[in-house]
């Protein structure tokens, strides 16, 4: 049995309603305790989940995940105090990380669901019928803020990402899986960083290099090699990020981010075509070079737009500190400013060259390089 962080023990607790529970567990995180009576013959469990040291503006939840460890897929009992002082207790299946715990039916029957709030302690009472669930269950417990009368997203660091484990309802033995969750969180963060650096940063920089450095004669052919290096590096790092995402998916059954995944697959396919196109680029005087340029630019800009969209979808999934999202937005704004300045300068150079070319043609005509008048003038 764990001893809670505030030194209390569930074994010494007496319920005001004089209810008696045969088993209890001091949960290791978030000042929480679970009391229960398990009837193996009827496969029902009567529970009381207590969360201490919680203010009236917070929600608490305890859940069983029948399919896997972790938050997504768990079947939750949720409770919080309304603004009028009454308690709301309800069931909520958890289908994603970005959830406000909307009410819904669970995968198993729940009865006698009530909640109390007293002395900064919320207690949830319920009876669960676990016909298709073994006596060893995956449990999750959580707390977070209430905003506008509905639960908001809980913190994604510290005890809030460690509050899960397994519980044997017969023996009372429990284990935590915080370490496994930390490992999975690290993999998610690695996946996010690799994709942000590759698709979200290197790819747009490569496009800026390709579009604007070519106007400088001294940069030719260096601009092409720099552009190719950015694109190839983005592709290699992006593939590594994509592979990390695939491993995460295989380790998280039931977790689905369909839009993020579909865009990622499209990006991988288009990026493969784009990198291959660099190896098959026709020479400048080739008749297909014009069409190759159109194809390369369309695919390139499509990949950039999809990349940025998917980076922001990744932010919504990972829910990191707001500073990281602001930093990425700041980088995009900075790159856009650089592109705007270079675009202005590019048009200045193009117009100047065009004007210089027209003047050169007029001078050539006056000096007779393209007609007889010049030679007559020289003869005189």
XYZ file of C-alpha atoms in Angstrom:
380
model
C 0.000 0.000 0.000
C 1.279 3.484 -0.861
C 1.485 6.228 1.700
C 0.069 9.453 0.310
C 2.178 12.599 -0.062
C 0.353 14.338 2.806
C 1.055 11.503 5.264
C -2.570 10.327 5.623
C -3.691 6.732 5.187
C -6.995 5.517 3.765
C -7.142 2.764 6.416
C -7.760 5.332 9.166
C -10.534 7.173 7.346
C -14.159 7.066 8.499
C -16.904 8.146 6.145
C -19.519 10.574 7.466
C -22.253 8.337 6.025
C -20.846 5.402 8.027
C -20.161 3.475 4.848
C -17.611 0.697 5.254
C -15.234 -0.477 2.545
C -13.245 -3.693 2.804
C -10.294 -2.469 0.730
C -8.556 0.815 0.146
C -5.484 2.232 -1.531
C -3.448 5.382 -0.881
C -2.827 6.561 -4.436
C 0.727 7.911 -4.858
C -0.120 11.175 -6.658
C -2.563 14.081 -6.382
C -3.582 13.485 -2.732
C -6.037 10.771 -3.720
C -7.477 7.634 -2.150
C -9.597 4.778 -3.454
C -11.931 2.675 -1.264
C -13.864 -0.287 -2.643
C -15.926 -3.421 -2.058
C -15.599 -6.057 -4.774
C -18.170 -8.822 -5.220
C -16.502 -11.379 -7.471
C -19.646 -13.460 -7.987
C -21.685 -10.583 -9.359
C -18.615 -8.801 -10.777
C -19.663 -5.516 -9.223
C -17.451 -3.066 -7.373
C -18.667 -0.332 -5.057
C -16.132 2.505 -4.953
C -15.454 5.752 -3.155
C -12.779 7.931 -4.690
C -11.506 10.740 -2.449
C -9.433 13.709 -3.597
C -8.202 15.988 -0.799
C -6.797 19.516 -0.837
C -8.918 20.563 -3.819
C -10.678 23.909 -4.211
C -14.285 24.402 -5.285
C -13.141 25.579 -8.727
C -11.523 22.234 -9.626
C -12.845 18.996 -11.067
C -11.698 15.502 -10.131
C -12.071 12.171 -11.887
C -11.348 8.490 -11.418
C -11.466 6.078 -14.315
C -10.951 2.511 -15.485
C -9.340 1.933 -18.870
C -10.554 -1.485 -20.132
C -8.324 -1.517 -23.228
C -4.927 -0.012 -22.331
C -2.912 1.976 -19.848
C -3.274 5.723 -20.006
C -5.873 8.398 -20.383
C -7.331 7.829 -23.847
C -9.905 5.057 -23.810
C -10.569 5.351 -20.091
C -14.112 5.317 -18.699
C -14.318 8.147 -16.175
C -16.403 9.202 -13.204
C -16.225 13.011 -12.999
C -17.330 15.417 -10.279
C -17.109 19.133 -9.523
C -19.028 21.789 -7.621
C -21.373 24.030 -9.603
C -21.474 27.787 -9.074
C -24.652 27.398 -6.977
C -22.859 25.056 -4.567
C -24.491 21.818 -5.709
C -22.401 18.908 -6.922
C -22.409 17.472 -10.407
C -21.339 13.850 -10.844
C -21.500 12.129 -14.229
C -19.830 9.588 -16.507
C -17.506 10.550 -19.382
C -15.691 8.277 -21.847
C -12.286 9.811 -22.688
C -11.624 9.742 -26.436
C -8.739 12.225 -26.799
C -6.133 14.180 -24.859
C -7.807 17.507 -25.660
C -11.088 16.780 -23.944
C -13.471 18.751 -21.748
C -14.934 15.477 -20.488
C -18.406 15.710 -22.050
C -21.020 13.463 -20.473
C -21.603 10.090 -22.084
C -22.323 6.435 -21.412
C -19.448 4.184 -20.362
C -18.618 0.741 -21.728
C -19.935 -0.801 -18.490
C -23.028 -0.018 -16.360
C -22.741 2.541 -13.538
C -25.284 3.095 -10.766
C -25.611 5.052 -7.510
C -23.301 7.790 -8.823
C -23.070 10.714 -6.379
C -20.449 13.175 -5.156
C -19.830 15.314 -2.077
C -17.613 18.307 -1.343
C -16.552 19.113 2.200
C -13.440 20.598 3.782
C -11.626 20.879 0.466
C -12.296 17.231 -0.326
C -14.334 15.801 -3.191
C -15.585 12.227 -2.876
C -17.169 10.265 -5.725
C -19.373 7.278 -4.892
C -20.519 4.745 -7.502
C -21.253 1.098 -8.196
C -19.721 -0.434 -11.341
C -20.685 -3.681 -13.043
C -17.555 -5.069 -14.710
C -18.865 -8.076 -16.636
C -16.216 -7.942 -19.364
C -13.353 -6.578 -17.261
C -10.873 -8.701 -15.321
C -10.282 -8.273 -11.602
C -7.031 -6.421 -12.411
C -7.917 -3.060 -13.919
C -6.010 -0.096 -15.355
C -6.930 2.943 -13.300
C -6.442 6.655 -13.950
C -7.175 9.533 -11.596
C -6.987 13.212 -12.411
C -7.856 16.777 -11.482
C -8.041 20.094 -13.308
C -9.690 23.511 -13.445
C -13.355 24.247 -14.082
C -14.038 27.084 -16.524
C -17.487 28.293 -17.552
C -19.139 25.403 -15.766
C -17.216 22.701 -17.663
C -13.916 20.906 -17.001
C -10.839 22.355 -18.715
C -7.666 20.529 -19.748
C -5.565 19.427 -16.795
C -1.820 20.230 -16.442
C 0.445 18.053 -18.592
C 3.485 17.934 -16.329
C 4.412 16.497 -12.945
C 1.924 14.371 -10.973
C -0.834 14.953 -13.530
C 0.996 12.772 -16.069
C 1.968 10.136 -13.494
C -1.436 9.446 -11.931
C -2.183 6.045 -13.433
C -1.502 2.411 -12.721
C -3.005 -1.033 -12.320
C -5.139 -2.311 -9.438
C -6.064 -5.834 -8.444
C -9.551 -5.572 -6.968
C -9.194 -8.916 -5.168
C -5.791 -8.579 -3.536
C -5.636 -4.791 -3.376
C -2.176 -4.811 -4.948
C -1.492 -1.795 -7.124
C 1.325 -0.531 -9.304
C 1.945 2.757 -11.070
C 2.999 3.276 -14.678
C 4.307 6.819 -14.364
C 7.736 5.779 -15.675
C 6.236 4.209 -18.787
C 4.151 7.309 -19.318
C 7.221 9.523 -18.966
C 8.962 7.426 -21.617
C 5.975 7.785 -23.925
C 5.821 11.517 -23.255
C 9.494 11.839 -24.181
C 8.851 9.991 -27.444
C 5.918 12.289 -28.199
C 8.113 15.320 -27.542
C 10.910 13.921 -29.752
C 8.353 13.301 -32.504
C 7.114 16.881 -32.179
C 10.583 18.462 -32.167
C 11.804 16.471 -35.186
C 8.751 17.408 -37.233
C 8.800 21.063 -36.171
C 12.478 21.421 -37.114
C 12.186 19.555 -40.425
C 8.806 20.369 -41.954
C 8.172 23.533 -39.960
C 11.554 25.324 -40.147
C 14.070 23.847 -42.612
C 11.523 23.440 -45.408
C 10.377 27.121 -45.440
C 14.012 28.275 -45.166
C 14.881 26.136 -48.191
C 12.060 27.744 -50.160
C 13.264 31.256 -49.257
C 16.801 30.339 -50.354
C 15.579 28.952 -53.682
C 13.379 31.925 -54.503
C 15.571 34.862 -53.516
C 19.273 33.994 -53.504
C 19.243 33.193 -57.206
C 18.935 36.918 -58.005
C 22.523 37.363 -56.814
C 24.905 36.281 -59.612
C 27.646 35.554 -57.079
C 25.374 33.045 -55.315
C 25.027 30.796 -58.352
C 25.270 27.778 -58.022
C 25.747 27.976 -54.243
C 22.065 28.845 -53.712
C 20.996 25.580 -55.346
C 23.230 23.465 -53.118
C 22.044 25.357 -50.029
C 18.428 24.871 -51.119
C 19.007 21.181 -51.792
C 20.732 20.767 -48.419
C 17.800 22.339 -46.564
C 15.264 20.214 -48.428
C 17.205 16.974 -48.025
C 17.900 17.611 -44.319
C 14.232 18.422 -43.767
C 13.274 15.175 -45.489
C 15.701 13.001 -43.489
C 14.768 14.552 -40.121
C 11.088 14.484 -41.079
C 11.246 10.773 -41.908
C 12.830 10.161 -38.492
C 9.964 12.096 -36.873
C 7.425 10.184 -38.938
C 8.953 6.861 -37.836
C 8.788 7.983 -34.197
C 5.112 8.782 -34.694
C 4.476 5.299 -36.113
C 6.095 3.686 -33.067
C 3.985 5.854 -30.773
C 0.855 4.784 -32.622
C 1.723 1.098 -32.224
C 2.246 1.646 -28.477
C -1.022 3.540 -28.019
C -3.917 1.357 -29.210
C -7.173 3.238 -29.454
C -5.470 6.634 -29.786
C -6.467 8.201 -33.099
C -5.494 11.582 -34.547
C -6.842 10.978 -38.032
C -6.305 14.415 -39.583
C -2.749 14.684 -38.226
C -1.908 11.197 -39.469
C -3.419 11.665 -42.953
C -1.619 14.977 -43.483
C 1.612 13.337 -42.305
C 1.248 10.535 -44.876
C 0.540 13.051 -47.660
C 3.582 15.088 -46.592
C 5.818 12.019 -46.668
C 4.673 11.114 -50.201
C 4.984 14.661 -51.580
C 8.345 15.210 -49.880
C 9.663 11.975 -51.415
C 8.628 13.247 -54.853
C 10.199 16.629 -54.136
C 13.574 15.218 -53.076
C 13.551 12.838 -56.058
C 12.845 15.792 -58.356
C 16.119 17.430 -57.278
C 17.983 14.431 -58.687
C 16.012 14.534 -61.946
C 16.216 18.287 -62.589
C 16.622 19.002 -66.340
C 19.336 21.387 -67.516
C 18.455 25.054 -68.029
C 18.205 24.768 -71.792
C 16.175 21.554 -71.753
C 12.665 21.815 -73.238
C 11.101 20.264 -70.095
C 12.848 22.596 -67.627
C 9.927 25.059 -67.711
C 7.420 22.335 -66.774
C 9.759 20.917 -64.142
C 9.959 24.352 -62.491
C 6.152 24.597 -62.337
C 5.842 21.081 -60.885
C 8.621 21.638 -58.344
C 7.192 24.927 -57.102
C 3.594 23.661 -56.821
C 4.656 20.585 -54.864
C 7.044 22.658 -52.740
C 4.521 25.286 -51.672
C 1.875 22.602 -51.061
C 4.255 20.758 -48.743
C 5.080 23.980 -46.853
C 1.404 24.851 -46.280
C 0.504 21.310 -45.187
C 3.581 21.205 -42.936
C 2.634 24.363 -41.072
C -0.976 23.180 -40.683
C 0.217 19.848 -39.291
C 2.694 21.510 -36.914
C -0.185 23.435 -35.326
C -2.260 20.242 -35.138
C 0.699 18.719 -33.325
C 0.707 21.617 -30.864
C -2.966 20.935 -30.139
C -2.236 17.236 -29.547
C 0.886 17.618 -27.400
C -0.451 20.667 -25.566
C 3.027 22.007 -24.617
C 3.684 25.244 -22.751
C 2.302 28.212 -24.668
C 5.823 29.640 -25.027
C 6.757 26.956 -27.585
C 3.781 27.742 -29.771
C 4.528 31.475 -29.514
C 8.185 30.811 -30.382
C 7.190 28.940 -33.543
C 4.724 31.636 -34.541
C 7.482 34.227 -33.959
C 9.829 32.242 -36.205
C 7.205 32.123 -38.968
C 6.601 35.871 -38.658
C 10.358 36.545 -38.781
C 10.735 34.350 -41.867
C 7.769 36.101 -43.507
C 9.375 39.504 -42.844
C 12.668 38.325 -44.358
C 10.776 36.955 -47.372
C 8.897 40.259 -47.801
C 12.136 42.279 -47.708
C 13.832 39.923 -50.179
C 10.754 39.957 -52.426
C 10.895 43.745 -52.565
C 14.625 43.684 -53.311
C 14.145 40.970 -55.949
C 11.626 43.085 -57.836
C 13.971 46.065 -57.558
C 16.800 44.035 -59.111
C 14.546 42.606 -61.840
C 13.172 46.017 -62.817
C 16.651 47.554 -62.731
C 18.014 44.830 -64.993
C 15.071 45.225 -67.348
C 15.610 48.973 -67.533
C 19.333 48.481 -68.032
C 18.661 45.971 -70.813
C 16.334 48.401 -72.649
C 18.892 51.207 -72.391
C 21.600 48.909 -73.726
C 19.448 48.042 -76.732
C 18.836 51.727 -77.525
C 22.555 52.492 -77.219
C 23.391 49.614 -79.530
C 21.019 50.945 -82.154
C 22.479 54.481 -81.997
C 26.042 53.260 -82.317
C 25.155 51.229 -85.401
C 25.888 47.789 -84.080
C 22.544 46.599 -85.467
C 22.363 48.769 -88.699
C 24.181 50.738 -91.324
C 23.659 54.157 -89.764
C 26.347 53.562 -87.213
C 28.959 52.675 -89.779
C 28.170 55.843 -91.852
C 28.524 57.920 -88.740
C 31.910 56.332 -88.005
C 33.042 56.957 -91.573
C 32.372 60.597 -91.187
